[in-house]
PDB file of C-alpha atoms in Angstrom:
ATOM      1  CA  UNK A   1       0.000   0.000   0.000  1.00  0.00           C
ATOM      2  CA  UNK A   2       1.001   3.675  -0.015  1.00  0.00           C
ATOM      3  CA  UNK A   3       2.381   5.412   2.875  1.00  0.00           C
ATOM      4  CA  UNK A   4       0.640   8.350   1.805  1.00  0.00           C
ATOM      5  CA  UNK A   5      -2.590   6.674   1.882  1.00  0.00           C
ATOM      6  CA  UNK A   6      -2.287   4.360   5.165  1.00  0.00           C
ATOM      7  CA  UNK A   7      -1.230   8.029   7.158  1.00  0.00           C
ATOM      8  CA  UNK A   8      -4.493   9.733   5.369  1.00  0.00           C
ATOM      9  CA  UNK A   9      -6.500   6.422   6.406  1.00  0.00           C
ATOM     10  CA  UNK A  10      -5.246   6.695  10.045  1.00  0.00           C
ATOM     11  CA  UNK A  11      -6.155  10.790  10.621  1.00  0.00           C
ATOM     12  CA  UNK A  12      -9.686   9.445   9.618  1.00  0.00           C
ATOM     13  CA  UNK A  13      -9.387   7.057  12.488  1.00  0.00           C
ATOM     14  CA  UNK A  14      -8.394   9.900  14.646  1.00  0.00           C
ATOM     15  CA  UNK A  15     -11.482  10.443  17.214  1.00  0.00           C
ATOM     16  CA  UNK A  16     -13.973   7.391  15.975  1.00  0.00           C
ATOM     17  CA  UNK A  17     -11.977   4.645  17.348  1.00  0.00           C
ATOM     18  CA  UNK A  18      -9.500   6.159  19.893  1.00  0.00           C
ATOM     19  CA  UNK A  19      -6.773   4.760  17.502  1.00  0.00           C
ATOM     20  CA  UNK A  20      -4.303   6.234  17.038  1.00  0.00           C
ATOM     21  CA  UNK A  21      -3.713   9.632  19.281  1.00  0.00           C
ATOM     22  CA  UNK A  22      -3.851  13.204  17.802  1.00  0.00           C
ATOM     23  CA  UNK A  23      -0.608  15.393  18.613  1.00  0.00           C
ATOM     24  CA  UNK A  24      -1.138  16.991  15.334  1.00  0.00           C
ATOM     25  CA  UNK A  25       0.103  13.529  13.587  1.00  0.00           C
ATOM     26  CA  UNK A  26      -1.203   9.908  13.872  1.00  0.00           C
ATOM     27  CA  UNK A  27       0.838   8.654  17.107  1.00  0.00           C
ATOM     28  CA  UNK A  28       0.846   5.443  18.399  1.00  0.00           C
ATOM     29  CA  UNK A  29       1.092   5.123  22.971  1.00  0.00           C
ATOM     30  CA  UNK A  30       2.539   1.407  23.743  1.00  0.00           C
ATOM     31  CA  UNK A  31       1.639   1.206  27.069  1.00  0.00           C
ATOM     32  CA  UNK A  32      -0.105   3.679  30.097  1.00  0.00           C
ATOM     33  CA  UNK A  33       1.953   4.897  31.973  1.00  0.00           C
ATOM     34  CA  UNK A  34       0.569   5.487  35.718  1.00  0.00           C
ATOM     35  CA  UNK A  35       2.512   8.539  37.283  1.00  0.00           C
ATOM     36  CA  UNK A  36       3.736   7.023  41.170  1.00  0.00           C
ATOM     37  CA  UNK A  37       0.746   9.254  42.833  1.00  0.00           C
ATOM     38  CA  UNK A  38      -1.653   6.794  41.622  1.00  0.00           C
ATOM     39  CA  UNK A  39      -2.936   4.217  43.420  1.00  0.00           C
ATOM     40  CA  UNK A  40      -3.686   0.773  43.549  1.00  0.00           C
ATOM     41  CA  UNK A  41      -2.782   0.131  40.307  1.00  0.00           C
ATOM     42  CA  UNK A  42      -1.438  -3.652  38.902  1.00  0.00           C
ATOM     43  CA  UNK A  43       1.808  -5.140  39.070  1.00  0.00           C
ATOM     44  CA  UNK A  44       2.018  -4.982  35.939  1.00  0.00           C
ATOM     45  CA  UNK A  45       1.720  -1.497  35.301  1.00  0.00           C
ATOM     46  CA  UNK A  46       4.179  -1.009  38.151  1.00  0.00           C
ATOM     47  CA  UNK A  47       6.534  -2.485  35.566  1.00  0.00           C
ATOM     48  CA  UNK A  48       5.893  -0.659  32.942  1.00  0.00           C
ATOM     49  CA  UNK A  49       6.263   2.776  35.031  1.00  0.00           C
ATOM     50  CA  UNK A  50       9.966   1.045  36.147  1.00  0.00           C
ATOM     51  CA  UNK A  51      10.917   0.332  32.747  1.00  0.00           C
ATOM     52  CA  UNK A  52       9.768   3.680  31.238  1.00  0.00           C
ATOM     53  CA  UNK A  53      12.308   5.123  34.065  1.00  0.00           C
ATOM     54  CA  UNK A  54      15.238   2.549  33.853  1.00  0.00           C
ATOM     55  CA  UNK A  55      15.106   4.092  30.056  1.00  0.00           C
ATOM     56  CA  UNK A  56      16.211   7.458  31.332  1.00  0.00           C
ATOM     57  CA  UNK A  57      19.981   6.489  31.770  1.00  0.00           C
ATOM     58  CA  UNK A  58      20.174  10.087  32.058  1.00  0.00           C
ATOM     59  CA  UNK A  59      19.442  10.138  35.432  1.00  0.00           C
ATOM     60  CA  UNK A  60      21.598   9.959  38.099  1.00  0.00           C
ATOM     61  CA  UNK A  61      20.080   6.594  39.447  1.00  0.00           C
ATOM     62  CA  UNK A  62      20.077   4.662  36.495  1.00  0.00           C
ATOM     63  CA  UNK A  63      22.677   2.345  35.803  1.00  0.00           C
ATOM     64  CA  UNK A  64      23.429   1.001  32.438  1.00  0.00           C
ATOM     65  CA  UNK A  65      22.483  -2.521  32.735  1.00  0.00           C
ATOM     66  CA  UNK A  66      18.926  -1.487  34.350  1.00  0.00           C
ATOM     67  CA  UNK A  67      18.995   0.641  31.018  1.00  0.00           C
ATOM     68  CA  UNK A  68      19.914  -1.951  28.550  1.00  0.00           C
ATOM     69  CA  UNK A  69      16.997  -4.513  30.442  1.00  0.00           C
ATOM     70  CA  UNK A  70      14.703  -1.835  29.139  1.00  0.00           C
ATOM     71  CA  UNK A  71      15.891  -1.160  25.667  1.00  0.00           C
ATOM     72  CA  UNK A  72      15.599  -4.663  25.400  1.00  0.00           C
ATOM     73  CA  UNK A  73      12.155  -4.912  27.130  1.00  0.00           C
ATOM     74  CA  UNK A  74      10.952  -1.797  24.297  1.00  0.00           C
ATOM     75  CA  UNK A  75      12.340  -2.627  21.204  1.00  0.00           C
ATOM     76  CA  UNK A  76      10.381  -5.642  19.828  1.00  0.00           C
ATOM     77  CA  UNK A  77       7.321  -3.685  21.075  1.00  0.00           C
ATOM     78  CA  UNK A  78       7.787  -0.789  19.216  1.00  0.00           C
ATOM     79  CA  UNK A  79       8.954  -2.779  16.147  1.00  0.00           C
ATOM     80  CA  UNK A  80       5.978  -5.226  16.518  1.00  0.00           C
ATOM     81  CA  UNK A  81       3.166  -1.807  16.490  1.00  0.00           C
ATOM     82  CA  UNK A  82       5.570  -0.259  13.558  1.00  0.00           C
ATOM     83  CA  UNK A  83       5.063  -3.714  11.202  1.00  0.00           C
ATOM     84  CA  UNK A  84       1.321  -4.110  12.416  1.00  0.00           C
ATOM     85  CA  UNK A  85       0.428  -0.549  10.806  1.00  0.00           C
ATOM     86  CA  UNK A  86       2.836  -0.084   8.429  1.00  0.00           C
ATOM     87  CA  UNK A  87       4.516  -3.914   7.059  1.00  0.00           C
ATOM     88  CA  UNK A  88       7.397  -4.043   5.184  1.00  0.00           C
ATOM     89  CA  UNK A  89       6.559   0.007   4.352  1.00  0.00           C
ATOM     90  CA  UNK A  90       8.174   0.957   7.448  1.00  0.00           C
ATOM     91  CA  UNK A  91      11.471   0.385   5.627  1.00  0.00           C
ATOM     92  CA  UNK A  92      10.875   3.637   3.498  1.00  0.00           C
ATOM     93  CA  UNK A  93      10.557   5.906   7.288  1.00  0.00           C
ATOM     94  CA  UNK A  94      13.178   7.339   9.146  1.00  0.00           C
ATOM     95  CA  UNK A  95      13.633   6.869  12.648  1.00  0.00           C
ATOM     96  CA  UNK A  96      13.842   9.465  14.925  1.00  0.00           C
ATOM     97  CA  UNK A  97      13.773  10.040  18.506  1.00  0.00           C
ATOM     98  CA  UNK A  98      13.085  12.970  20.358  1.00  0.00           C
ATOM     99  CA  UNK A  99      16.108  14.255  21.702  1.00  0.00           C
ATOM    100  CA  UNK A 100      17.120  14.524  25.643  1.00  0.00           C
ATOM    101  CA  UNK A 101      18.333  17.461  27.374  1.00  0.00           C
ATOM    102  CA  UNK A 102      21.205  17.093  27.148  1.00  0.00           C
ATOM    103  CA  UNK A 103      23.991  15.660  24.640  1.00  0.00           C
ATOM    104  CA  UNK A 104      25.989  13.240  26.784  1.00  0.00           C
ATOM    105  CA  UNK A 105      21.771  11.959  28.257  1.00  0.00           C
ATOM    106  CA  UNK A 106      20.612  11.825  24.353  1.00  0.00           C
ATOM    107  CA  UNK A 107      23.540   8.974  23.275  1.00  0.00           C
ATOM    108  CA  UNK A 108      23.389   7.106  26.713  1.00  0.00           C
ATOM    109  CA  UNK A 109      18.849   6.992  26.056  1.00  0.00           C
ATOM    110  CA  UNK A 110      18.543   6.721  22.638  1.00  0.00           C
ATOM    111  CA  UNK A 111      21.532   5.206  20.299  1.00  0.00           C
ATOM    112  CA  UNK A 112      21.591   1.986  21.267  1.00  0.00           C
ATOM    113  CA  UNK A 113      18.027   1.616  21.086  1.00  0.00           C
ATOM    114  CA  UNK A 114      17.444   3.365  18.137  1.00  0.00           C
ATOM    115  CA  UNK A 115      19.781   1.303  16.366  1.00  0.00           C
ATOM    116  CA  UNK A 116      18.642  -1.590  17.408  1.00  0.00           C
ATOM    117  CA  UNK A 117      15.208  -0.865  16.320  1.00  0.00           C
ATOM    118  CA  UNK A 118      16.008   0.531  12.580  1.00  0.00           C
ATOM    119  CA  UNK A 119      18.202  -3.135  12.770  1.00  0.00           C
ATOM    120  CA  UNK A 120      14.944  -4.816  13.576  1.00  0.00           C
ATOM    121  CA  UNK A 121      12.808  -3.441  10.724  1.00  0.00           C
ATOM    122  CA  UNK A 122      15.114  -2.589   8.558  1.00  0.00           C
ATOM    123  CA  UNK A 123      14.148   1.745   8.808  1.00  0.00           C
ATOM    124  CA  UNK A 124      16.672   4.551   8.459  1.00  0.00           C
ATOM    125  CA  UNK A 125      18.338   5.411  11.681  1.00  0.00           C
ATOM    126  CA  UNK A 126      17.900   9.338  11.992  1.00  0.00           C
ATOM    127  CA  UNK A 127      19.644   9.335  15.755  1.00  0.00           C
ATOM    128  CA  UNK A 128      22.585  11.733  13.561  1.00  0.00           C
ATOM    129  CA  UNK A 129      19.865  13.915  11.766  1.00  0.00           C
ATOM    130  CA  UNK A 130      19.044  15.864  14.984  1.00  0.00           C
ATOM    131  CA  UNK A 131      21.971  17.033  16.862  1.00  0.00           C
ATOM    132  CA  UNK A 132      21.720  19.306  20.428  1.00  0.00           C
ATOM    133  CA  UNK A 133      23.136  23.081  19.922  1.00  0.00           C
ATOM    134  CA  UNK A 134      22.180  24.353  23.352  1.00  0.00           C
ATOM    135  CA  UNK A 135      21.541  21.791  26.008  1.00  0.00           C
ATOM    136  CA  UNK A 136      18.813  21.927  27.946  1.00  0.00           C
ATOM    137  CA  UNK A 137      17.511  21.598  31.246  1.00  0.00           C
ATOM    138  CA  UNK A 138      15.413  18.599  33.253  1.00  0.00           C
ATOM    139  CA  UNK A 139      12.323  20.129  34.585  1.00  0.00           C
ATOM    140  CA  UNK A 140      12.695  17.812  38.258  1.00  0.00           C
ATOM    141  CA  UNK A 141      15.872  19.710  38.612  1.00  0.00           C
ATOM    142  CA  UNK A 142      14.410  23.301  37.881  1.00  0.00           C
ATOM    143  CA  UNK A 143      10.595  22.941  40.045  1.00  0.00           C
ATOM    144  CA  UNK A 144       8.742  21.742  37.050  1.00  0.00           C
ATOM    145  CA  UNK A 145      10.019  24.909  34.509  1.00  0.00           C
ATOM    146  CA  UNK A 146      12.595  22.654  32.775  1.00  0.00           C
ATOM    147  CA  UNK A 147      14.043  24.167  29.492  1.00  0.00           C
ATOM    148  CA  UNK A 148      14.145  22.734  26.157  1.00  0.00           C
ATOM    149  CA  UNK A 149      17.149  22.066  24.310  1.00  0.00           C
ATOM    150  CA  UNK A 150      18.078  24.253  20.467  1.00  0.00           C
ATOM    151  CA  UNK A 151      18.189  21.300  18.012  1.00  0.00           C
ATOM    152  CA  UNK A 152      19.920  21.380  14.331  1.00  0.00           C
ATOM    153  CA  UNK A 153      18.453  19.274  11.926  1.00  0.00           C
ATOM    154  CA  UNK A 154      20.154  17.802   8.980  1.00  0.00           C
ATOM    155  CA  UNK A 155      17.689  19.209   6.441  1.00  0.00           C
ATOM    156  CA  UNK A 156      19.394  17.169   3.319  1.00  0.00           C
ATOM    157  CA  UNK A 157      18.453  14.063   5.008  1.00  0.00           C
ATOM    158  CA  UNK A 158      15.120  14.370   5.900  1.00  0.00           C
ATOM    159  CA  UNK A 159      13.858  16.738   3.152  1.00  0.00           C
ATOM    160  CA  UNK A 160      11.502  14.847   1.141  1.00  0.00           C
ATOM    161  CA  UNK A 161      11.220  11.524   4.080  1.00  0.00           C
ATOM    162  CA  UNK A 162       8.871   9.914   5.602  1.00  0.00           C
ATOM    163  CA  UNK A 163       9.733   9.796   9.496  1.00  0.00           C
ATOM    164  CA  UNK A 164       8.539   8.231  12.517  1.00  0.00           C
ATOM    165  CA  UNK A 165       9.369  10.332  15.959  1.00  0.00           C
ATOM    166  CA  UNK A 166       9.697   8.380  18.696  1.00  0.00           C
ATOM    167  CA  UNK A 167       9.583   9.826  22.707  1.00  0.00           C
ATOM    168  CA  UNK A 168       9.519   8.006  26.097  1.00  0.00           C
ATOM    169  CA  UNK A 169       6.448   9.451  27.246  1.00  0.00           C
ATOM    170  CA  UNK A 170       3.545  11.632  26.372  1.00  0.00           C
ATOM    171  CA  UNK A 171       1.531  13.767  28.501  1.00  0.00           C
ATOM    172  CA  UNK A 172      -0.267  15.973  26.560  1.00  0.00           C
ATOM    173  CA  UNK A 173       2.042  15.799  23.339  1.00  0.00           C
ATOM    174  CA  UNK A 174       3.761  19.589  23.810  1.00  0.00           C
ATOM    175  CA  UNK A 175       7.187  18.014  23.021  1.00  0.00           C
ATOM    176  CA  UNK A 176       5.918  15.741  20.290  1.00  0.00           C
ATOM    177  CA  UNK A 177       3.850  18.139  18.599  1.00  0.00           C
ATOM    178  CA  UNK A 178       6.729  20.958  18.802  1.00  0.00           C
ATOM    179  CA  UNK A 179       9.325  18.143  17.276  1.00  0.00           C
ATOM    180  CA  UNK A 180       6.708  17.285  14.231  1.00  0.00           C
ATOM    181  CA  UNK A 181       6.412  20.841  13.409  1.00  0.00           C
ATOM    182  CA  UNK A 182      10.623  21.395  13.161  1.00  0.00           C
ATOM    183  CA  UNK A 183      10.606  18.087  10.988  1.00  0.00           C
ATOM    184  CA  UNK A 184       8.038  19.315   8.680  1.00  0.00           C
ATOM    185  CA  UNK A 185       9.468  22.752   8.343  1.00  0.00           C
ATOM    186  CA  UNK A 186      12.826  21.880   7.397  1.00  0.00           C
ATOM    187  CA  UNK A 187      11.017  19.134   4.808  1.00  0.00           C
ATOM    188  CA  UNK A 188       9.893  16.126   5.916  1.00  0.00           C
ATOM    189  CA  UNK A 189       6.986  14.455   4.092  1.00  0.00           C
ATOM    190  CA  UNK A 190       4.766  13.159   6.913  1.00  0.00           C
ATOM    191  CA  UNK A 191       5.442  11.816  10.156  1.00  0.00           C
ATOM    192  CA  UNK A 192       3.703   9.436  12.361  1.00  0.00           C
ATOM    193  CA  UNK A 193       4.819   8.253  16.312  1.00  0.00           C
ATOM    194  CA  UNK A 194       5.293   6.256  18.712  1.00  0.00           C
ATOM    195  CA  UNK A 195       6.083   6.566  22.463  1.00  0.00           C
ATOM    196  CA  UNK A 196       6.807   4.062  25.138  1.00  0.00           C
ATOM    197  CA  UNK A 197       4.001   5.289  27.395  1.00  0.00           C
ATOM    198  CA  UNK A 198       1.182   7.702  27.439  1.00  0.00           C
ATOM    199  CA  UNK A 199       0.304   9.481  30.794  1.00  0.00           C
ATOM    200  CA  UNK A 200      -2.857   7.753  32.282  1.00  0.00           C
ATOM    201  CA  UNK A 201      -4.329   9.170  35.556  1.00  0.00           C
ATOM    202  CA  UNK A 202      -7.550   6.904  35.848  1.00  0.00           C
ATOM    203  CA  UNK A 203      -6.757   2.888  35.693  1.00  0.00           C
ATOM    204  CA  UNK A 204      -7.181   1.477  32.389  1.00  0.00           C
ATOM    205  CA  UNK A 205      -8.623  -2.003  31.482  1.00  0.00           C
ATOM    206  CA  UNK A 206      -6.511  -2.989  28.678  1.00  0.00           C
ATOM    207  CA  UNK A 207      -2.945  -1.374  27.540  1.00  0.00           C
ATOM    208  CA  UNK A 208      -2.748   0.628  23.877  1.00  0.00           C
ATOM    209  CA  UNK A 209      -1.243  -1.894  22.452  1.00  0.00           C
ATOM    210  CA  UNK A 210      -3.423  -4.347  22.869  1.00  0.00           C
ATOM    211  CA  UNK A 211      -6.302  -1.880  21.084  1.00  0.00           C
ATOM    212  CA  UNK A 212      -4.725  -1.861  18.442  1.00  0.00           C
ATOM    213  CA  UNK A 213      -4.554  -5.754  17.382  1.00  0.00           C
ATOM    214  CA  UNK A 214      -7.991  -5.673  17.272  1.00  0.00           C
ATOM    215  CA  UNK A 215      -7.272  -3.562  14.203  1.00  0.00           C
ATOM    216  CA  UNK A 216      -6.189  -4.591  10.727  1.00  0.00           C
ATOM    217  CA  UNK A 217      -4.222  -1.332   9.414  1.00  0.00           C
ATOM    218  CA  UNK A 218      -3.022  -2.585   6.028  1.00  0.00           C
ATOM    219  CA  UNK A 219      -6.725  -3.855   4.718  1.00  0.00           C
TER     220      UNK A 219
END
């Protein structure tokens, strides 16, 4: 099938079916993610939320083996969502992640496991199109007014591309929806995403992921 057409076929999903999510693009939550105020929710969740935070090797507390159990624990996930929608069309995007604050947190979180995913499913790895100018600043270590990084894109290599944008986690898509508009301005195609987890605050019956096999994207 077209890319073209299967993006245009999921925007008309956006709203009727609850698949996928609307940050200005067709974006595609893995799993909720339950901030640790909330209670009583399942083990497994509990999980999840540890594994979404083992990703951020950027933190003090994270070592790099609980970091590499969760790249490991992601990546078939995200490649398994990326083939459902897209097939063996996901070889024509570019992957890209969204970057950290900072340069030194952006390669420890995201090379490895971007890598390994565009290894999976056979995608362009885009971790070198994006590179930090200006770090920027975590908002727990600046009472919730944290500060964006400056970003230079490598306009020559994604002019013209199909990408998907990949983030840890979504609140209420700021960061995902700012990131789609850079990649379109400097000439990107289209873009669709994915993220790791989406933040949930009432419990959920059944995980994003599992909505969406009910689904058959390429028919």
């Amino acid at each position: 099938m077209d890319i073209e057409l299967i993006i245009h076929e999921l925007r008309l999903r956006i709203g009727r079916n609850t698949i996928p999510r609307d940050y200005g693009f067709p974006c595609f939550p893995i799993y909720c993610y339950y901030p640790s105020k909330a209670l009583n929710i399942p083990q497994h969740s509990e999980l999840i939320r540890k594994r979404i935070w083992d990703f951020k090797i950027d933190r003090a507390y994270i070592t790099r083996q609980m970091h590499q159990i969760s790249v490991e624990f992601f990546v078939p996930k995200v490649v398994e969502i990326l083939y459902m929608v897209f097939g063996d069309c996901i070889r024509e995007f570019v992957f890209m992640c969204v970057p950290a604050k900072t340069i030194c947190g952006n390669e420890l979180r995201w090379r490895d496991f971007s890598n390994a995913v565009c290894e999976e499913c056979g995608m362009v790895n885009g971790f070198n199109y994006v590179s930090i100018a200006q770090e920027g600043t975590q908002k727990h270590n600046n009472l919730g007014s944290g500060k964006d990084a400056k970003l230079i894109f490598n306009e020559e290599a994604i002019k013209g591309k199909y990408v998907v944008i990949c983030d840890d986690i979504c609140s209420y898509g700021k960061t995902l929806k700012t990131f789609y508009k850079k990649l379109m301005n400097v000439g990107a195609k289209d873009c669709v995403g994915i993220t790791l987890g989406v933040t949930t605050h009432s419990l959920q019956e059944t995980e994003p992921m599992e909505i969406y096999n009910r689904f058959e994207f390429l028919k």
